[in-house]
CSV table of C-alpha atoms in Angstrom, one decimal:
chain,number,residue,atom,x,y,z
Y,1,UNK,CA,-10.0,9.5,-19.3
Y,2,UNK,CA,-11.1,6.3,-21.7
Y,3,UNK,CA,-8.6,4.0,-22.5
Y,4,UNK,CA,-9.4,0.4,-21.4
Y,5,UNK,CA,-6.4,-1.1,-19.8
Y,6,UNK,CA,-7.0,-5.2,-19.3
Y,7,UNK,CA,-10.5,-4.8,-18.7
Y,8,UNK,CA,-9.9,-1.5,-16.6
Y,9,UNK,CA,-11.2,1.9,-17.7
Y,10,UNK,CA,-9.5,4.9,-16.5
Y,11,UNK,CA,-12.3,7.4,-15.4
Y,12,UNK,CA,-12.4,11.0,-14.3
Y,13,UNK,CA,-11.2,11.2,-10.6
Y,14,UNK,CA,-8.4,10.0,-8.4
Y,15,UNK,CA,-5.9,7.8,-10.5
Y,16,UNK,CA,-3.6,6.5,-7.8
Y,17,UNK,CA,-6.6,3.8,-6.7
Y,18,UNK,CA,-7.4,3.0,-10.2
Y,19,UNK,CA,-3.7,2.2,-11.2
Y,20,UNK,CA,-3.0,0.4,-8.0
Y,21,UNK,CA,-6.2,-2.1,-9.1
Y,22,UNK,CA,-4.7,-2.4,-12.8
Y,23,UNK,CA,-1.4,-3.3,-11.2
Y,24,UNK,CA,-3.2,-5.8,-8.8
Y,25,UNK,CA,-4.9,-7.2,-11.7
Y,26,UNK,CA,-1.6,-7.9,-13.7
Y,27,UNK,CA,-0.1,-9.9,-10.9
Y,28,UNK,CA,-3.2,-11.9,-10.3
Y,29,UNK,CA,-3.9,-12.8,-13.9
Y,30,UNK,CA,-0.2,-13.4,-14.1
Y,31,UNK,CA,0.7,-11.3,-16.6
Y,32,UNK,CA,3.6,-9.7,-14.3
Y,33,UNK,CA,4.9,-13.3,-13.0
Y,34,UNK,CA,6.5,-14.1,-9.6
Y,35,UNK,CA,10.4,-12.5,-9.4
Y,36,UNK,CA,9.6,-10.8,-12.7
Y,37,UNK,CA,11.0,-7.1,-13.2
Y,38,UNK,CA,7.7,-5.1,-14.1
Y,39,UNK,CA,8.3,-2.3,-16.7
Y,40,UNK,CA,9.9,1.1,-15.8
Y,41,UNK,CA,7.7,3.9,-14.3
Y,42,UNK,CA,8.4,5.9,-17.7
Y,43,UNK,CA,7.3,3.3,-20.0
Y,44,UNK,CA,3.6,2.5,-17.2
Y,45,UNK,CA,3.4,6.4,-17.7
Y,46,UNK,CA,3.3,6.3,-21.5
Y,47,UNK,CA,1.3,3.0,-21.4
Y,48,UNK,CA,-1.5,4.1,-19.4
Y,49,UNK,CA,-1.1,7.9,-20.2
Y,50,UNK,CA,-0.7,9.2,-16.7
Y,51,UNK,CA,2.1,11.0,-14.7
Y,52,UNK,CA,4.9,9.1,-13.5
Y,53,UNK,CA,4.3,10.6,-9.8
Y,54,UNK,CA,0.8,8.6,-10.0
Y,55,UNK,CA,2.5,5.6,-11.2
Y,56,UNK,CA,5.2,5.7,-8.3
Y,57,UNK,CA,2.2,6.0,-5.7
Y,58,UNK,CA,0.7,3.1,-6.9
Y,59,UNK,CA,4.1,1.0,-7.1
Y,60,UNK,CA,4.5,2.9,-3.6
Y,61,UNK,CA,1.1,1.3,-2.0
Y,62,UNK,CA,1.9,-2.2,-3.8
Y,63,UNK,CA,5.2,-2.4,-2.3
Y,64,UNK,CA,3.5,-1.4,1.4
Y,65,UNK,CA,1.0,-4.1,0.7
Y,66,UNK,CA,3.8,-6.8,0.1
Y,67,UNK,CA,3.2,-7.2,-3.8
Y,68,UNK,CA,6.0,-5.5,-5.3
Y,69,UNK,CA,9.9,-5.2,-4.3
Y,70,UNK,CA,11.5,-1.8,-4.9
Y,71,UNK,CA,15.3,-2.6,-5.4
Y,72,UNK,CA,16.9,0.9,-5.7
Y,73,UNK,CA,19.1,1.0,-9.0
Y,74,UNK,CA,17.9,-2.2,-10.2
Y,75,UNK,CA,14.1,-1.7,-11.0
Y,76,UNK,CA,10.7,-2.9,-9.2
Y,77,UNK,CA,9.9,-6.9,-8.8
Y,78,UNK,CA,6.7,-8.9,-8.4
Y,79,UNK,CA,7.4,-10.9,-5.2
Y,80,UNK,CA,8.2,-14.5,-4.8
Y,81,UNK,CA,4.9,-16.8,-5.1
Y,82,UNK,CA,5.1,-18.0,-1.8
Y,83,UNK,CA,5.3,-14.7,-0.6
Y,84,UNK,CA,2.3,-13.5,-2.6
Y,85,UNK,CA,-0.1,-15.6,-0.9
Y,86,UNK,CA,0.6,-14.2,2.4
Y,87,UNK,CA,0.6,-10.7,1.3
Y,88,UNK,CA,-2.6,-11.1,-0.8
Y,89,UNK,CA,-4.6,-12.5,2.4
Y,90,UNK,CA,-3.3,-9.7,4.4
Y,91,UNK,CA,-4.3,-7.3,2.2
Y,92,UNK,CA,-7.6,-8.4,2.0
Y,93,UNK,CA,-7.8,-8.3,6.0
Y,94,UNK,CA,-6.5,-4.7,5.7
Y,95,UNK,CA,-9.0,-3.7,2.9
Y,96,UNK,CA,-12.0,-5.5,4.9
Y,97,UNK,CA,-10.9,-3.3,8.4
Y,98,UNK,CA,-10.8,-0.1,5.7
Y,99,UNK,CA,-14.3,-1.2,4.3
Y,100,UNK,CA,-15.9,-1.6,7.7
Y,101,UNK,CA,-14.6,2.3,8.7
Y,102,UNK,CA,-15.9,3.6,5.5
Y,103,UNK,CA,-19.6,2.0,6.3
Y,104,UNK,CA,-19.6,3.2,10.0
Y,105,UNK,CA,-18.9,6.9,8.7
Y,106,UNK,CA,-21.6,6.4,5.8
Y,107,UNK,CA,-23.6,5.0,8.7
Y,108,UNK,CA,-23.3,8.3,10.2
Y,109,UNK,CA,-24.1,10.6,7.4
Y,110,UNK,CA,-27.0,8.9,6.0
Y,111,UNK,CA,-28.9,8.3,9.0
Y,112,UNK,CA,-29.4,12.1,9.8
Y,113,UNK,CA,-30.0,12.8,6.3
Y,114,UNK,CA,-32.6,10.5,6.0
Y,115,UNK,CA,-34.4,11.9,9.1
Y,116,UNK,CA,-34.2,15.3,7.6
Y,117,UNK,CA,-35.2,14.4,4.0
Y,118,UNK,CA,-38.4,12.9,5.8
Y,119,UNK,CA,-39.2,16.4,7.3
Y,120,UNK,CA,-38.2,18.5,4.4
Y,121,UNK,CA,-38.6,16.6,0.9
Y,122,UNK,CA,-41.2,17.8,-1.5
Y,123,UNK,CA,-43.1,15.7,-3.9
Y,124,UNK,CA,-41.7,16.9,-7.1
Y,125,UNK,CA,-38.3,16.0,-5.4
Y,126,UNK,CA,-39.2,12.4,-4.5
Y,127,UNK,CA,-40.6,11.8,-8.0
Y,128,UNK,CA,-37.0,12.1,-9.1
Y,129,UNK,CA,-35.6,10.1,-6.4
Y,130,UNK,CA,-38.3,7.4,-7.3
Y,131,UNK,CA,-37.0,7.6,-11.0
Y,132,UNK,CA,-33.4,7.1,-9.4
Y,133,UNK,CA,-34.3,4.2,-7.4
Y,134,UNK,CA,-35.9,2.5,-10.5
Y,135,UNK,CA,-32.6,2.8,-12.5
Y,136,UNK,CA,-30.7,1.7,-9.4
Y,137,UNK,CA,-32.9,-1.6,-9.2
Y,138,UNK,CA,-32.5,-2.0,-13.0
Y,139,UNK,CA,-28.6,-2.5,-12.6
Y,140,UNK,CA,-28.7,-4.7,-10.0
Y,141,UNK,CA,-26.8,-8.0,-10.9
Y,142,UNK,CA,-25.7,-6.2,-14.3
Y,143,UNK,CA,-22.4,-4.5,-14.6
Y,144,UNK,CA,-21.1,-3.9,-11.1
Y,145,UNK,CA,-19.7,-0.3,-11.4
Y,146,UNK,CA,-22.8,0.9,-13.2
Y,147,UNK,CA,-24.8,-0.8,-10.2
Y,148,UNK,CA,-22.8,1.3,-7.6
Y,149,UNK,CA,-23.1,4.3,-9.6
Y,150,UNK,CA,-26.5,4.2,-9.5
Y,151,UNK,CA,-26.8,2.9,-6.1
Y,152,UNK,CA,-24.6,6.1,-5.0
Y,153,UNK,CA,-26.8,8.4,-7.1
Y,154,UNK,CA,-29.8,7.4,-5.3
Y,155,UNK,CA,-28.1,7.9,-2.1
Y,156,UNK,CA,-26.4,11.1,-3.0
Y,157,UNK,CA,-30.0,12.3,-3.8
Y,158,UNK,CA,-31.4,11.5,-0.4
Y,159,UNK,CA,-28.3,13.5,1.4
Y,160,UNK,CA,-29.2,16.4,-1.0
Y,161,UNK,CA,-32.8,16.2,-0.1
Y,162,UNK,CA,-32.0,16.7,3.9
Y,163,UNK,CA,-31.5,20.4,3.0
Y,164,UNK,CA,-28.2,20.4,4.6
Y,165,UNK,CA,-25.2,21.6,2.5
Y,166,UNK,CA,-22.7,20.6,5.1
Y,167,UNK,CA,-23.9,17.0,5.1
Y,168,UNK,CA,-24.0,16.7,1.3
Y,169,UNK,CA,-20.6,18.2,1.1
Y,170,UNK,CA,-19.4,15.6,3.5
Y,171,UNK,CA,-21.1,12.9,1.6
Y,172,UNK,CA,-19.7,14.0,-1.8
Y,173,UNK,CA,-16.3,14.1,-0.1
Y,174,UNK,CA,-16.4,10.2,0.9
Y,175,UNK,CA,-18.2,9.1,-2.2
Y,176,UNK,CA,-15.3,8.2,-4.1
Y,177,UNK,CA,-14.2,5.9,-1.2
Y,178,UNK,CA,-17.7,4.6,-1.0
Y,179,UNK,CA,-17.8,3.8,-4.6
Y,180,UNK,CA,-14.1,1.8,-4.5
Y,181,UNK,CA,-15.5,0.2,-1.4
Y,182,UNK,CA,-18.6,-1.0,-2.6
Y,183,UNK,CA,-16.6,-2.3,-5.8
Y,184,UNK,CA,-13.9,-3.8,-3.5
Y,185,UNK,CA,-16.8,-5.7,-1.8
Y,186,UNK,CA,-17.6,-7.4,-4.8
Y,187,UNK,CA,-14.4,-8.3,-6.0
Y,188,UNK,CA,-13.2,-9.7,-2.4
Y,189,UNK,CA,-16.4,-11.0,-1.0
Y,190,UNK,CA,-18.0,-12.2,-4.2
Y,191,UNK,CA,-21.3,-10.2,-3.6
Y,192,UNK,CA,-22.9,-7.7,-1.6
Y,193,UNK,CA,-26.5,-8.4,0.1
Y,194,UNK,CA,-29.5,-7.7,-2.0
Y,195,UNK,CA,-30.6,-4.5,0.3
Y,196,UNK,CA,-33.6,-3.4,-2.4
Y,197,UNK,CA,-36.3,-3.7,0.1
Y,198,UNK,CA,-34.6,-1.3,2.3
Y,199,UNK,CA,-34.4,1.2,-0.4
Y,200,UNK,CA,-38.1,0.6,-1.1
Y,201,UNK,CA,-38.8,1.5,2.5
Y,202,UNK,CA,-36.7,4.0,2.5
Y,203,UNK,CA,-38.6,5.9,-0.8
Y,204,UNK,CA,-42.1,4.8,1.1
Y,205,UNK,CA,-40.8,6.6,4.6
Y,206,UNK,CA,-39.8,9.7,2.8
Y,207,UNK,CA,-43.4,10.0,1.0
Y,208,UNK,CA,-45.0,9.7,4.4
Y,209,UNK,CA,-42.7,12.2,5.9
Y,210,UNK,CA,-42.0,9.5,8.5
Y,211,UNK,CA,-38.5,10.4,10.0
Y,212,UNK,CA,-38.5,7.1,12.3
Y,213,UNK,CA,-39.3,5.2,9.7
Y,214,UNK,CA,-36.7,6.8,7.3
Y,215,UNK,CA,-34.0,6.4,9.8
Y,216,UNK,CA,-35.1,2.4,10.3
Y,217,UNK,CA,-34.8,1.5,6.6
Y,218,UNK,CA,-31.5,3.8,6.3
Y,219,UNK,CA,-30.1,1.6,9.2
Y,220,UNK,CA,-31.6,-1.7,7.8
Y,221,UNK,CA,-29.6,-1.1,4.5
Y,222,UNK,CA,-26.4,0.0,5.9
Y,223,UNK,CA,-26.2,-2.4,8.6
Y,224,UNK,CA,-27.0,-5.6,6.3
Y,225,UNK,CA,-23.6,-5.1,5.2
Y,226,UNK,CA,-21.9,-3.8,8.2
Y,227,UNK,CA,-22.8,-7.0,9.9
Y,228,UNK,CA,-21.2,-8.9,7.0
Y,229,UNK,CA,-18.0,-7.1,7.4
Y,230,UNK,CA,-17.9,-7.2,10.8
Y,231,UNK,CA,-18.4,-11.0,10.8
Y,232,UNK,CA,-15.4,-11.2,8.0
Y,233,UNK,CA,-13.3,-9.0,10.0
Y,234,UNK,CA,-13.3,-11.2,13.0
């Protein structure tokens, strides 16, 4: 899908998180005002070009977060202004906790993948990885979503070079959640640490066929973000 809705583009992949973010933006930007009844599921589904079930699930999530109130038989309303501030802060804390868990899983997967890649990657593989890293660096501090995508392309390639199909399958299964988490970090925390040098050291370690250095560079990269998340979550 490629329709633009207030700065958001519906992409291929899970729709509900994207729709939820569109609705959050409408609330943040006062397109939907406190106590206002939002459009019906049918109207929203037609506006976004998606199924009503996806709209319903996004509304359910926002109601659970305390941003919307569903009154059966009447409609769905944005909560009162004084409740929005409390709900928004609670949601931020919850999402930080979820980010922390996602990065803990990421660390477990990528550390082992880096160790194996250092033992198994071939020169032609690493040339391809070098090109991916160059693209990744060129998008730092530009378009957030493009940067996140190029960063994850690099890391996916490292996992692929591990030669372990199960690790690759696991990483690809969590990649959509990683993508959302990284984008949310920029949205919530106004930026992520610059770990470009750790990425460079990882590539160098792979060229040197040095598993210990590859593991150290991977830990440095991910632990830098984990430390920030743990401080924020404390």
